[in-house]
Each structure stands twice: as C-alpha cells, then as structure tokens.
Short mmCIF file of C-alpha atoms in Angstrom, two decimals:
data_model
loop_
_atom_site.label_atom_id
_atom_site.label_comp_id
_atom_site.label_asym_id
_atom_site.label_seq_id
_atom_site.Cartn_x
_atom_site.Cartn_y
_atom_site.Cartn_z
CA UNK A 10 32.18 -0.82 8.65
CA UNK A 11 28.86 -2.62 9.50
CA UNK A 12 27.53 -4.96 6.56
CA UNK A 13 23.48 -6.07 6.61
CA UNK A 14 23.00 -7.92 4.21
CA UNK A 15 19.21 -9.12 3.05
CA UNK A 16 18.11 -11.99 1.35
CA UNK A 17 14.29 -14.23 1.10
CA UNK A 18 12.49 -11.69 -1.78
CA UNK A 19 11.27 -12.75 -4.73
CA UNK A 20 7.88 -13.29 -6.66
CA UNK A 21 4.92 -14.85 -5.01
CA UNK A 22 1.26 -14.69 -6.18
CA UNK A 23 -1.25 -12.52 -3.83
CA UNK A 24 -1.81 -14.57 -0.62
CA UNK A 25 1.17 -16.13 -0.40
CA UNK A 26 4.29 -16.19 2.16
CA UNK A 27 7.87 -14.98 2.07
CA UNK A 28 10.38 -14.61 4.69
CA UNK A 29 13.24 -12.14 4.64
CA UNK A 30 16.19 -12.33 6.55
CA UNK A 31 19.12 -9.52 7.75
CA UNK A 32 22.35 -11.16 8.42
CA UNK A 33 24.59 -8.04 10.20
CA UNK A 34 28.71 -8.22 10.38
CA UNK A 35 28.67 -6.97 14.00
CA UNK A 36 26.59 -8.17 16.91
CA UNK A 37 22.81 -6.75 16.37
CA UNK A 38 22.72 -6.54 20.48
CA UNK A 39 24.55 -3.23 20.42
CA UNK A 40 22.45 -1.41 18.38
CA UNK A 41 19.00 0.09 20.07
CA UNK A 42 17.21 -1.35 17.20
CA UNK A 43 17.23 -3.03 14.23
CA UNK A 44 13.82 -2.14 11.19
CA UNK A 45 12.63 -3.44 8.51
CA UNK A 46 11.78 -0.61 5.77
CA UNK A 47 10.55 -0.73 1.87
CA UNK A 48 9.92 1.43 -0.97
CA UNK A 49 8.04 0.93 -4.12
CA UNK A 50 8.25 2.14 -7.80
CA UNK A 51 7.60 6.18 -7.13
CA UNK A 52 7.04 6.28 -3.57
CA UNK A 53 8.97 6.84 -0.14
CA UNK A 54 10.53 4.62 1.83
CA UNK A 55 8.14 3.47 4.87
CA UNK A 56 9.00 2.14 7.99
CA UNK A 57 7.17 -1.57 8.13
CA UNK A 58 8.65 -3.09 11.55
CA UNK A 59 11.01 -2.33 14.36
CA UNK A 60 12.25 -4.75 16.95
CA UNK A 61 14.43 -3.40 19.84
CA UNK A 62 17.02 -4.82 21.41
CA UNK A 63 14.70 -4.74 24.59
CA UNK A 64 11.88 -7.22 22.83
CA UNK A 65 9.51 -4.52 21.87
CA UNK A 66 8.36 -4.51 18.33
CA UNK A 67 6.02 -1.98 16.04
CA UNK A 68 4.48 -2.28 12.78
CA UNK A 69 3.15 0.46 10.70
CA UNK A 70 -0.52 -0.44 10.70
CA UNK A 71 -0.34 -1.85 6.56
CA UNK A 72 1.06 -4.82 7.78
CA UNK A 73 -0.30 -5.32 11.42
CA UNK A 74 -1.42 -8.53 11.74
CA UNK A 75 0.39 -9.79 8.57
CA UNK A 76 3.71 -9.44 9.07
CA UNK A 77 6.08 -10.84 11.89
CA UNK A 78 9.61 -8.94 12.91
CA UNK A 79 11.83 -11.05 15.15
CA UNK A 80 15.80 -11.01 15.97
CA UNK A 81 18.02 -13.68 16.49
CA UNK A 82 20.71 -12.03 18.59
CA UNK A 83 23.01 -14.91 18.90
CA UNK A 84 23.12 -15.12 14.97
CA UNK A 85 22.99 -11.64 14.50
CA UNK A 86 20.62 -12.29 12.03
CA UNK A 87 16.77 -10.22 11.82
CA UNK A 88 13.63 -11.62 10.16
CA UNK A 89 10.55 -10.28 8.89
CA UNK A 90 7.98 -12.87 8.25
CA UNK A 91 5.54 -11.71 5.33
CA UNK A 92 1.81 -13.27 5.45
CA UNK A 93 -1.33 -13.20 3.46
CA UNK A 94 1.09 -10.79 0.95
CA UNK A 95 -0.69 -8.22 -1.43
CA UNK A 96 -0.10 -6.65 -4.42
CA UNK A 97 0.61 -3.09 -2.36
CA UNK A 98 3.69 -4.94 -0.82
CA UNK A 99 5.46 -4.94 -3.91
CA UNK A 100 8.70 -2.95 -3.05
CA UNK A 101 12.24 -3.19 -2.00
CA UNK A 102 12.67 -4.33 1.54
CA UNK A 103 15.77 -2.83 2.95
CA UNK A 104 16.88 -3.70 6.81
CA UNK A 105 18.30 -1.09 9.19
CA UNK A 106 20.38 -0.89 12.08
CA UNK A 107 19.59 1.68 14.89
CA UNK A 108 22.40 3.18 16.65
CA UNK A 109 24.72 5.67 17.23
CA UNK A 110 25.21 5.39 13.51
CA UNK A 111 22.68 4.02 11.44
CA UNK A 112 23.43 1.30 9.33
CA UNK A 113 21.62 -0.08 5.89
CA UNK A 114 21.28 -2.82 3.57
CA UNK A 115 21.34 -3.04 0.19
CA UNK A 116 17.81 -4.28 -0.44
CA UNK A 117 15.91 -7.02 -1.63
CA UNK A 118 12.90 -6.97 -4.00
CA UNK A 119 9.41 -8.65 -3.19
CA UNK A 120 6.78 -8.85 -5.68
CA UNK A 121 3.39 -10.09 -5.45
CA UNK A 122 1.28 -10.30 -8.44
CA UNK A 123 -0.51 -12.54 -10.07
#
C-alpha cells in the first residue's frame, strides 16, 4: 500500500506564504503524475496543480501565477508552493498520485484569514 503523506498547512494572514509538501512511500517516478487538490467547507474538491513525471505542470487558472507545483523525484517528495494566499484558498489540500491506481493523502488544512 502507497502512503502520501502531507504536511506545511496552517494559518497565515491574506498575502502571506505557505509551502506544502507530499512525502510518498514508493518512488513518485512510477506514477504518470502526481496533483495537488483541495476542498473547502461545502464545496468540491478542485484540482489546483499537476506535475508529470515528464516535467509538465498545470494549474487550474485560481492559482496561476500564485502557486508553484514541483517534484523532487529522488526524495519522492512533491511540493506546492502557495503565494500572495487569499481568503478563497482556505481548504484542505490533499496530494494525489496518478497511476494505474490512484493514490491519496490524508490532507492538510490551510487557512488564510485575517
């Protein structure tokens, strides 16, 4: 069984930074891709970032331009770096493995408020 694990949320006022990381029990390389998803109080879970095992990313156009997906392949470990933060990124941040079998975290809440 494949473990992500998340960790990095918290509280941080409007404006502000945070970065999350994805720690995976089994070499990220083998799966096509590896996402970065949240959901907030009441609403669906959204896709926010992909990055492929190929070096392509994609970012759902909320946080283009704000927010940075990138992979560390030889630590198995994926990061999503959160800038200029607003309130309407309050949610749990969940990472995802893409593969044959899909593979999820646990989640880890952000919160931005003043």
């Amino acid at each position: 069984q494949v473990q992500l694990v998340e960790s990095g949320g918290g509280w941080v006022q409007p404006g502000g930074s945070l970065r999350l990381s994805c720690v995976v029990s089994r070499n990220i390389f083998s799966f096509h891709a590896m996402a970065w998803h949240r959901q907030a109080p009441g609403k669906q879970r959204e896709l926010v970032a992909t990055a492929t095992s190929g070096g392509s990313t994609h970012y759902a156009d909320s946080v283009k331009g704000r927010f940075t997906i990138s992979r560390d392949d030889a630590k198995n470990t994926v990061y999503l770096q959160m800038n200029r933060l607003k309130p309407e990124d309050t949610a749990v941040y969940y990472c995802n493995a893409w593969g044959q079998t899909d593979y999820w975290g646990r989640g880890t809440q952000v919160t931005v408020s003043s």
